[in-house]
Amino acid sequence: MTCEQAQESIALAVYGELPDEDRHLLAQHLVVCESCRAEYEAVEGLRKAMSLSPQEEPSANLLAQARLRLEEALDAVPQGGLLVRLGRRFRLGLVRLSSAPVMASALLVFGLAAGGYGGFRLGAHKLHVQQSEMILKALPIRPASVAISNGSVEAANVKPVADGPNDSLMIDTAAAQIANVSQILNAPNSNRVEIRFNRLVPESISGSINDPYIRRLLLLGVVAPQNPMVKDISVDLIARECATGRCNEGPDRRALMDALRYDNDPGVRLNALAGLQPYIASDVHVRNAVLDAMLHDADPIVRVQAIELVAPIEADSSVRQVLHTVAAQDENPQIRDVSEQLLEQEPPVQ
Amino acid sequence: MSDALSIVSREAVLSPSPRKSVRAGEITSETELIREAQAGSRAAFDALVRQHDQAVLRLALHLTGSEQDAQDIHQEAFLKAYKSLANFRFECSFYTWIYRIVTNLCLDLMRRRKARREEQAVMIDAAGGEMDLLVNVSDDRAGANPDRELERKQLGRHIMDALEKLTPRERMVFELKHFQGLRLRTIGEMLNTTEETAKNTLFRATKKLRANLAGVR
């Protein structure tokens, strides 16, 4: 250690701030250097001299007085309104968060997630309410005094969702485009009812009659229970297609045969019959259906039409059998005549 | 020589340091007090004031030499602390934080005084014959001897004069080291400077004090 370094270290050593290794070096230097030793003693002397004039403790009186003045000054500090205090708390919270970044991030993520989920739930709830309102608005609600159909549901059941005093109102389900009610939930001791039902959503589609999808819809139209016109047109369209030979063996013919056998409307049955004509000879099922019509159809025009259609194939034994039956038993004399004429024209069975 | 070193180091350890005396439980409770005070609890802040105001007043009294100024600094320091408590982020101890405020206020006052004194012109030179005060000094404080007592009073006055001649910053570092017994690292934190600068300032302060006191009879 040089004298210069020692001079700088002496004050630190006297005040206990010199690291151990430097203290050791300084002690070694002081042993050999008289001037530095004198310097050390001088600084140590200064420290001792200073200790003779210690800091005085403030008197109790002075301390009490200072505290009193501070109290008054603190009382005079405006506390600020609620907003100021809230702002201070918020700032404080931010300060604390900034000292805990992981916690802050976790809180942020949690807040975003909770907010997002809350928003989603709120949105879903609003959508549900709006849908309920739209459905109920769309429902044809009528006063109870008006005719009530069999399937009507009392409006009191849907009252919690419906607005206004609708106790005396009824819903006409036939026109309500409601397919069915699938579930009814009713909490015990509560007047709230949740009704789950399926609605019919009207849609339309246009395309070629040869489109398989259109064909399927037409077949559904054939069995449509509610609208006779739809059934009529569907059968007509399918029959026309079949009459021109564009008719598959499965669903189309079956639909026409069903229409021929079971439809209440003679016009529909006639259309079906016309559609089946090309297949009487080749398809035994079609032939049976036409023969059934000959024998049992309630409408004479249908029966006559059926007879005319089977004329080309009367050589068939089953056809002749039926023609015999019709000629002998049909209530309509004209039909009996036609049948007999047909039997006479054709050569007997070999 | 090594005896002297060992005595010094023992005394340094024994010198009262408010930070060292604080136990773990007290730190926890102080942290809670600070948080409550930050949340707006006046009672919690009052409790914090009670913990530190005596030390603050002592330092201010010694630095200013005036009860009135010490009271002013005491009041101003705690008011400032009260208003800016929300900015306290526990990056240092509350003790260091409040001392930072106090030392800044004291430094301002000392600088103002020094500027005034320098304007007042003529310094009286009270030098007669010379006496090597520092090597003859005694540690015996129980002064029953009236002559010794008078000598001590004179010495005290000379010491105060010598301290007054330091720059405010040198005076502050010396006071905090010698009288408050703080570590130079803490002093550096309080004065917003490094430990190294605090060391150099202490070195300069002791050198000046020796020079000022060496000429005293």
XYZ file of C-alpha atoms in Angstrom:
567
model
C 0.000 0.000 0.000
C 1.369 3.451 -0.912
C 1.199 6.454 1.391
C -1.395 8.091 -0.849
C -3.673 5.048 -0.651
C -3.102 4.867 3.074
C -4.115 8.518 3.533
C -7.416 7.851 1.783
C -8.005 4.678 3.752
C -7.313 6.161 7.176
C -10.611 8.074 7.533
C -12.535 5.002 6.405
C -10.617 2.809 8.842
C -11.312 5.193 11.715
C -15.011 5.086 10.941
C -15.113 1.319 10.431
C -15.817 1.463 6.702
C -12.618 -0.154 5.421
C -12.957 -3.717 4.119
C -11.045 -6.349 6.092
C -8.356 -6.993 3.484
C -7.634 -3.247 3.141
C -7.523 -2.895 6.898
C -4.880 -5.567 7.040
C -2.804 -3.847 4.337
C -3.179 -0.501 6.105
C -2.086 -1.983 9.420
C 1.017 -3.410 7.732
C 1.762 -0.038 6.135
C 1.322 1.874 9.400
C 3.864 -0.349 11.099
C 6.560 0.756 8.671
C 5.442 4.351 7.840
C 5.753 6.872 10.609
C 4.082 9.803 8.831
C 1.024 7.740 7.978
C 0.897 6.502 11.563
C 0.896 10.132 12.713
C -1.872 10.862 10.239
C -3.892 7.951 11.580
C -3.508 9.167 15.128
C -4.540 12.661 14.086
C -7.729 11.423 12.433
C -8.466 9.180 15.382
C -7.874 12.196 17.615
C -10.343 14.177 15.558
C -12.948 11.462 15.990
C -12.418 11.463 19.734
C -12.507 15.237 19.877
C -15.748 15.253 17.945
C -17.157 12.756 20.403
C -16.689 15.346 23.129
C -19.346 17.423 21.437
C -22.052 14.844 20.914
C -25.397 15.482 19.302
C -27.771 16.658 21.960
C -31.053 14.866 22.312
C -33.891 17.288 21.701
C -35.643 18.171 24.942
C -38.994 16.569 25.672
C -40.508 20.020 25.525
C -39.093 20.681 22.070
C -40.244 17.277 20.840
C -43.771 17.778 22.199
C -43.935 21.219 20.648
C -42.727 19.928 17.279
C -45.302 17.117 17.369
C -48.079 19.541 18.198
C -47.133 21.820 15.309
C -47.000 18.850 12.961
C -50.444 17.648 14.108
C -51.917 21.047 13.356
C -50.232 21.202 9.980
C -51.466 17.703 9.099
C -55.002 18.626 10.162
C -54.863 21.580 7.819
C -53.975 19.375 4.854
C -57.118 19.099 2.713
C -58.286 15.510 2.636
C -59.947 15.926 -0.748
C -63.285 14.589 -1.814
C -64.319 11.032 -2.420
C -62.913 11.177 -5.938
C -59.503 12.327 -4.710
C -59.395 9.506 -2.156
C -60.528 6.976 -4.728
C -57.899 8.282 -7.121
C -55.270 7.918 -4.417
C -56.365 4.352 -3.725
C -56.290 3.557 -7.428
C -52.818 5.045 -7.785
C -51.703 3.084 -4.768
C -53.069 -0.090 -6.293
C -51.149 0.606 -9.483
C -47.969 1.215 -7.528
C -48.419 -2.092 -5.723
C -49.160 -3.896 -8.928
C -46.099 -2.448 -10.604
C -44.000 -3.986 -7.853
C -45.548 -7.393 -8.526
C -45.518 -7.887 -12.309
C -46.505 -11.568 -12.190
C -49.519 -10.800 -10.035
C -50.375 -7.865 -12.284
C -50.222 -10.055 -15.386
C -52.295 -12.745 -13.706
C -54.892 -10.185 -12.668
C -54.959 -8.737 -16.168
C -55.430 -12.142 -17.780
C -58.064 -13.081 -15.213
C -59.864 -9.779 -15.751
C -59.861 -10.190 -19.521
C -61.095 -13.760 -19.267
C -63.811 -12.864 -16.769
C -64.837 -9.875 -18.884
C -64.945 -11.948 -22.042
C -66.942 -14.714 -20.414
C -69.307 -12.222 -18.800
C -69.809 -10.470 -22.113
C -70.458 -13.782 -23.835
C -73.010 -14.808 -21.198
C -74.702 -11.432 -21.358
C -74.800 -11.532 -25.136
C -76.165 -15.090 -25.122
C -78.826 -14.112 -22.599
C -79.828 -11.037 -24.610
C -79.970 -13.063 -27.801
C -82.137 -15.641 -26.074
C -84.512 -12.978 -24.781
C -84.663 -11.275 -28.177
C -85.344 -14.585 -29.883
C -88.104 -15.345 -27.417
C -89.639 -11.935 -28.027
C -89.407 -12.328 -31.805
C -90.977 -15.758 -31.666
C -93.767 -14.575 -29.441
C -94.365 -11.541 -31.634
C -94.534 -13.829 -34.627
C -97.030 -16.078 -32.876
C -100.610 -15.427 -33.940
C -102.052 -14.714 -30.522
C -105.795 -14.265 -30.433
C -108.310 -13.522 -27.715
C -109.651 -16.625 -26.002
C -113.169 -15.907 -27.169
C -112.107 -16.642 -30.744
C -112.163 -20.238 -31.941
C -109.652 -22.455 -30.176
C -108.169 -25.309 -32.088
C -107.428 -28.667 -30.492
C -103.692 -28.178 -30.231
C -103.764 -24.731 -28.643
C -101.677 -24.031 -25.597
C -102.765 -21.726 -22.825
C -100.897 -18.464 -23.002
C -100.470 -18.432 -19.241
C -97.759 -21.011 -19.737
C -95.657 -18.613 -21.729
C -96.654 -15.576 -19.770
C -93.227 -14.939 -18.149
C -91.690 -14.380 -21.536
C -94.637 -12.668 -23.127
C -95.241 -9.049 -22.297
C -98.502 -7.511 -21.222
C -101.542 -9.051 -19.592
C -102.047 -11.935 -21.969
C -103.845 -14.293 -19.605
C -106.917 -14.398 -21.787
C -104.997 -14.899 -25.028
C -104.581 -18.160 -26.874
C -101.982 -19.305 -29.375
C -103.147 -20.985 -32.527
C -100.479 -23.609 -33.010
C -101.761 -24.587 -36.441
C -100.626 -21.232 -37.746
C -97.809 -20.727 -35.327
C -95.208 -22.574 -37.391
C -94.330 -24.586 -34.317
C -93.420 -28.154 -35.191
C -93.788 -29.557 -31.716
C -93.170 -28.891 -28.045
C -90.267 -31.061 -26.978
C -89.852 -30.246 -23.286
C -91.460 -28.225 -20.525
C -89.451 -27.271 -17.456
C -91.197 -25.866 -14.438
C -89.235 -25.067 -11.256
C -91.118 -26.036 -8.079
C -92.888 -23.148 -6.317
C -92.256 -20.832 -9.210
C -94.495 -19.400 -11.860
C -91.718 -19.480 -14.423
C -92.020 -22.042 -17.155
C -89.471 -22.879 -19.787
C -90.934 -24.402 -22.924
C -88.654 -25.949 -25.518
C -90.209 -26.324 -28.936
C -89.156 -26.787 -32.529
C -90.115 -24.244 -35.114
C -90.703 -24.682 -38.775
C -88.532 -22.372 -40.741
C -89.926 -21.640 -44.211
C -87.402 -22.003 -46.960
C -87.526 -22.233 -50.724
C -85.372 -23.845 -53.333
C -85.516 -23.864 -57.110
C -83.873 -26.175 -59.576
C -84.320 -28.747 -62.289
C -86.990 -31.338 -61.752
C -84.331 -33.955 -62.457
C -82.281 -32.767 -59.517
C -82.299 -35.609 -56.965
C -82.766 -33.128 -54.143
C -85.790 -31.536 -55.837
C -87.133 -35.033 -56.440
C -86.830 -35.867 -52.754
C -88.674 -32.703 -51.843
C -91.395 -33.556 -54.342
C -91.766 -36.994 -52.788
C -92.158 -35.307 -49.419
C -94.789 -33.091 -51.046
C -96.679 -36.213 -52.070
C -97.195 -37.190 -48.439
C -97.766 -33.619 -47.213
C -100.709 -33.939 -44.897
C -101.612 -30.289 -44.557
C -101.737 -28.782 -48.022
C -103.745 -30.685 -50.702
C -102.503 -28.385 -53.418
C -98.903 -29.315 -52.681
C -99.775 -32.984 -52.867
C -101.631 -32.470 -56.112
C -98.817 -30.615 -57.795
C -96.163 -33.002 -56.507
C -97.967 -36.051 -57.831
C -98.621 -34.286 -61.109
C -94.960 -33.392 -61.567
C -93.697 -36.841 -60.661
C -96.319 -38.464 -62.859
C -95.346 -36.337 -65.830
C -91.739 -37.286 -65.358
C -92.667 -40.936 -65.082
C -94.920 -40.742 -68.147
C -91.932 -39.628 -70.207
C -89.901 -42.533 -68.870
C -87.713 -40.527 -66.432
C -88.877 -42.379 -63.422
C -86.830 -44.607 -61.170
C -88.089 -47.945 -60.000
C -88.047 -47.173 -56.324
C -89.421 -44.116 -54.597
C -91.096 -42.359 -57.555
C -93.258 -45.317 -58.595
C -93.980 -46.221 -55.006
C -95.134 -42.685 -54.355
C -97.419 -42.763 -57.397
C -98.792 -46.183 -56.425
C -99.479 -44.964 -52.916
C -101.206 -41.897 -54.307
C -103.277 -44.091 -56.604
C -104.333 -46.391 -53.823
C -104.845 -44.062 -50.907
C -105.316 -40.487 -52.041
C -108.717 -39.031 -51.421
C -108.640 -36.776 -54.436
C -109.688 -38.483 -57.715
C -107.721 -35.911 -59.668
C -104.516 -36.898 -57.864
C -105.301 -40.580 -58.413
C -105.851 -39.958 -62.133
C -102.520 -38.155 -62.377
C -100.801 -41.007 -60.590
C -102.423 -43.470 -62.916
C -101.201 -41.549 -65.952
C -97.701 -41.540 -64.550
C -97.742 -45.282 -63.956
C -98.969 -46.162 -67.448
C -95.589 -46.933 -69.071
C -94.760 -49.453 -66.358
C -97.983 -51.490 -66.232
C -96.627 -54.044 -68.611
C -93.177 -54.385 -67.103
C -93.705 -53.856 -63.375
C -95.961 -56.330 -61.679
C -96.351 -54.077 -58.661
C -97.613 -51.240 -60.842
C -99.971 -53.637 -62.590
C -101.372 -54.791 -59.271
C -101.894 -51.246 -58.176
C -103.771 -50.399 -61.391
C -105.871 -53.556 -61.093
C -106.649 -52.562 -57.509
C -107.829 -49.245 -58.799
C -109.976 -50.995 -61.422
C -111.639 -53.075 -58.760
C -111.876 -50.798 -55.815
C -111.511 -47.172 -56.755
C -114.469 -45.165 -55.595
C -114.494 -42.965 -58.645
C -115.808 -44.444 -61.904
C -113.637 -42.183 -64.018
C -110.552 -43.591 -62.351
C -111.798 -47.118 -62.811
C -112.525 -46.501 -66.525
C -109.153 -44.910 -67.002
C -107.524 -47.899 -65.333
C -109.369 -50.284 -67.630
C -108.240 -48.333 -70.671
C -104.693 -48.431 -69.501
C -104.624 -52.170 -68.991
C -106.255 -52.835 -72.353
C -102.975 -53.321 -74.221
C -101.905 -56.052 -71.853
C -105.154 -57.858 -71.294
C -103.561 -61.090 -72.377
C -102.143 -61.269 -68.893
C -104.144 -63.746 -66.845
C -104.423 -61.528 -63.819
C -105.703 -58.696 -66.004
C -108.300 -60.889 -67.620
C -109.309 -62.163 -64.207
C -109.863 -58.646 -62.997
C -111.678 -57.689 -66.194
C -114.022 -60.598 -65.652
C -114.662 -59.529 -62.112
C -115.303 -55.962 -63.128
C -117.547 -56.981 -66.013
C -119.630 -59.110 -63.683
C -119.683 -57.041 -60.537
C -119.029 -53.362 -61.161
C -121.877 -51.239 -60.072
C -121.472 -48.959 -63.020
C -123.120 -50.419 -66.157
C -120.835 -48.447 -68.441
C -117.780 -49.947 -66.839
C -119.265 -53.409 -67.052
C -119.839 -52.816 -70.810
C -116.319 -51.556 -71.406
C -114.881 -54.545 -69.614
C -116.972 -56.984 -71.542
C -116.030 -55.357 -74.833
C -112.371 -55.640 -73.984
C -112.735 -59.293 -73.076
C -114.559 -59.978 -76.298
C -111.957 -58.232 -78.486
C -109.061 -60.215 -77.202
C -108.361 -63.799 -77.925
C -108.925 -66.216 -75.057
C -106.091 -67.430 -72.972
C -104.133 -70.163 -74.545
C -1.685 0.622 16.065
C -3.647 -2.522 15.557
C -5.151 -1.859 19.008
C -6.414 1.462 17.797
C -7.958 -0.183 14.747
C -9.673 -2.799 16.839
C -11.064 -0.179 19.245
C -12.403 1.835 16.352
C -14.100 -1.121 14.768
C -15.657 -2.175 18.071
C -17.018 1.309 18.591
C -18.346 1.421 15.099
C -20.292 -1.742 15.760
C -21.584 -0.393 19.036
C -22.596 2.965 17.591
C -26.355 3.225 17.579
C -27.900 2.678 14.190
C -31.690 2.976 14.016
C -31.787 0.536 11.122
C -29.914 -2.167 12.962
C -32.121 -1.898 16.013
C -35.223 -2.646 14.001
C -36.204 -6.279 14.399
C -38.003 -8.420 11.845
C -41.370 -8.099 13.585
C -41.032 -4.349 13.701
C -40.224 -4.247 9.993
C -43.400 -6.180 9.262
C -45.484 -3.918 11.439
C -43.841 -0.850 9.892
C -44.692 -2.154 6.424
C -48.285 -2.623 7.524
C -48.321 0.869 8.998
C -47.009 2.324 5.738
C -49.634 0.467 3.717
C -52.402 1.660 6.026
C -51.076 5.206 5.887
C -50.925 4.982 2.102
C -54.558 3.898 2.149
C -55.352 7.130 4.001
C -55.089 6.143 7.683
C -53.982 9.165 9.657
C -53.476 7.067 12.809
C -51.015 4.816 10.974
C -49.087 7.837 9.725
C -48.985 9.284 13.254
C -47.510 5.989 14.464
C -44.821 6.212 11.755
C -44.050 9.781 12.816
C -43.610 8.668 16.439
C -41.094 6.028 15.327
C -38.798 8.477 13.555
C -39.459 12.038 14.610
C -37.041 12.134 17.527
C -34.106 11.108 15.319
C -35.209 13.603 12.691
C -35.433 16.389 15.225
C -32.027 15.507 16.679
C -30.348 15.601 13.283
C -32.049 18.841 12.310
C -31.186 20.425 15.648
C -27.523 19.535 15.331
C -27.255 20.589 11.721
C -29.050 23.907 12.138
C -28.119 24.673 15.733
C -31.510 26.324 16.107
C -34.602 24.903 17.793
C -36.856 26.989 15.587
C -35.211 25.781 12.363
C -35.199 22.205 13.659
C -38.925 22.400 14.324
C -39.535 23.877 10.874
C -37.577 21.094 9.204
C -39.317 18.455 11.334
C -42.728 19.780 10.331
C -41.901 20.317 6.686
C -40.285 16.894 6.323
C -43.242 14.947 7.709
C -45.761 17.067 5.819
C -43.890 16.315 2.635
C -43.790 12.629 3.547
C -47.536 12.657 4.263
C -48.357 14.196 0.908
C -46.075 11.987 -1.151
C -46.493 8.750 0.786
C -48.360 7.219 -2.140
C -45.099 7.414 -4.136
C -43.191 5.347 -1.577
C -42.586 1.991 -3.284
C -40.626 0.069 -0.645
C -37.475 0.220 -2.768
C -35.593 1.409 0.305
C -36.431 1.481 3.998
C -38.873 4.076 5.228
C -36.095 5.346 7.478
C -33.837 6.035 4.479
C -36.738 7.627 2.619
C -37.664 10.039 5.404
C -33.984 10.867 6.003
C -33.624 11.675 2.332
C -36.362 14.273 2.724
C -34.832 15.642 5.917
C -31.285 15.853 4.538
C -32.538 17.645 1.429
C -34.364 20.202 3.555
C -31.312 20.631 5.803
C -28.963 20.993 2.853
C -31.209 23.694 1.400
C -31.225 25.566 4.694
C -27.462 25.251 5.129
C -26.811 26.465 1.602
C -29.043 29.482 2.160
C -27.257 30.281 5.428
C -23.814 29.880 3.895
C -24.723 32.204 1.061
C -25.970 34.774 3.621
C -22.825 34.460 5.714
C -20.551 34.921 2.745
C -22.419 38.073 1.884
C -21.889 39.386 5.413
C -18.177 39.820 4.761
C -15.476 39.969 7.374
C -14.616 36.756 9.162
C -13.011 37.275 12.534
C -9.770 35.455 12.957
C -9.463 34.387 16.594
C -6.021 32.930 16.287
C -3.411 33.555 18.959
C -0.744 30.986 19.790
C -1.088 27.473 18.487
C -1.894 24.326 20.359
C -2.114 20.862 18.992
C -5.611 20.186 20.197
C -6.156 16.905 18.540
C -3.294 14.936 20.000
C -3.941 16.126 23.535
C -7.588 15.397 23.557
C -8.986 13.143 26.273
C -11.950 10.843 26.122
C -12.804 11.440 29.762
C -16.227 13.033 29.714
C -17.100 12.990 33.409
C -15.631 16.403 33.864
C -15.691 17.322 37.555
C -12.797 19.636 36.954
C -14.130 23.164 36.169
C -11.055 23.945 34.072
C -11.569 20.790 32.075
C -15.257 21.708 31.696
C -14.417 25.154 30.342
C -11.876 23.606 28.030
C -14.531 21.226 26.738
C -16.992 24.055 26.128
C -14.400 25.943 24.171
C -13.568 22.822 22.266
C -17.226 22.318 21.488
C -17.469 25.840 20.120
C -14.371 25.313 17.983
C -15.771 22.052 16.678
C -19.008 23.749 15.716
C -17.051 26.508 13.999
C -15.001 23.916 12.120
C -18.150 22.064 11.066
C -19.684 25.303 9.855
C -16.733 25.751 7.522
C -17.478 22.519 5.666
C -19.604 22.589 2.561
C -23.230 21.590 3.285
C -22.690 18.244 1.618
C -19.464 17.483 3.494
C -21.154 18.521 6.709
C -24.112 16.256 5.963
C -21.968 13.205 5.194
C -19.842 13.784 8.267
C -22.871 14.285 10.527
C -24.623 11.170 9.230
C -21.434 9.109 9.604
C -20.030 10.455 12.838
C -23.109 11.364 14.829
C -25.806 9.158 13.360
C -23.467 6.196 12.822
C -24.937 5.328 9.409
C -23.138 3.198 6.826
C -21.676 5.134 3.902
C -23.803 3.021 1.531
C -26.967 4.238 3.301
C -25.701 7.799 3.328
C -25.137 7.529 -0.428
C -28.740 6.346 -0.867
C -30.073 9.202 1.234
C -28.122 11.822 -0.683
C -28.888 10.235 -4.063
C -25.250 9.465 -4.713
C -22.869 6.501 -4.711
C -21.037 4.946 -1.797
C -17.754 5.883 -3.465
C -18.717 9.566 -3.606
C -19.781 9.405 0.029
C -16.357 7.938 0.923
C -14.520 10.730 -0.898
C -16.740 13.337 0.740
C -16.006 11.888 4.178
C -12.286 11.913 3.397
C -12.424 15.580 2.378
C -14.522 16.456 5.427
C -12.099 14.874 7.890
C -9.169 16.566 6.167
C -10.797 19.978 6.376
C -11.872 19.481 9.957
C -8.352 18.528 10.961
C -6.975 21.555 9.198
C -9.563 23.834 10.855
C -9.080 22.384 14.303
C -5.303 22.114 14.124
C -4.964 25.879 14.386
C -7.175 26.173 17.438
C -5.761 27.093 20.773
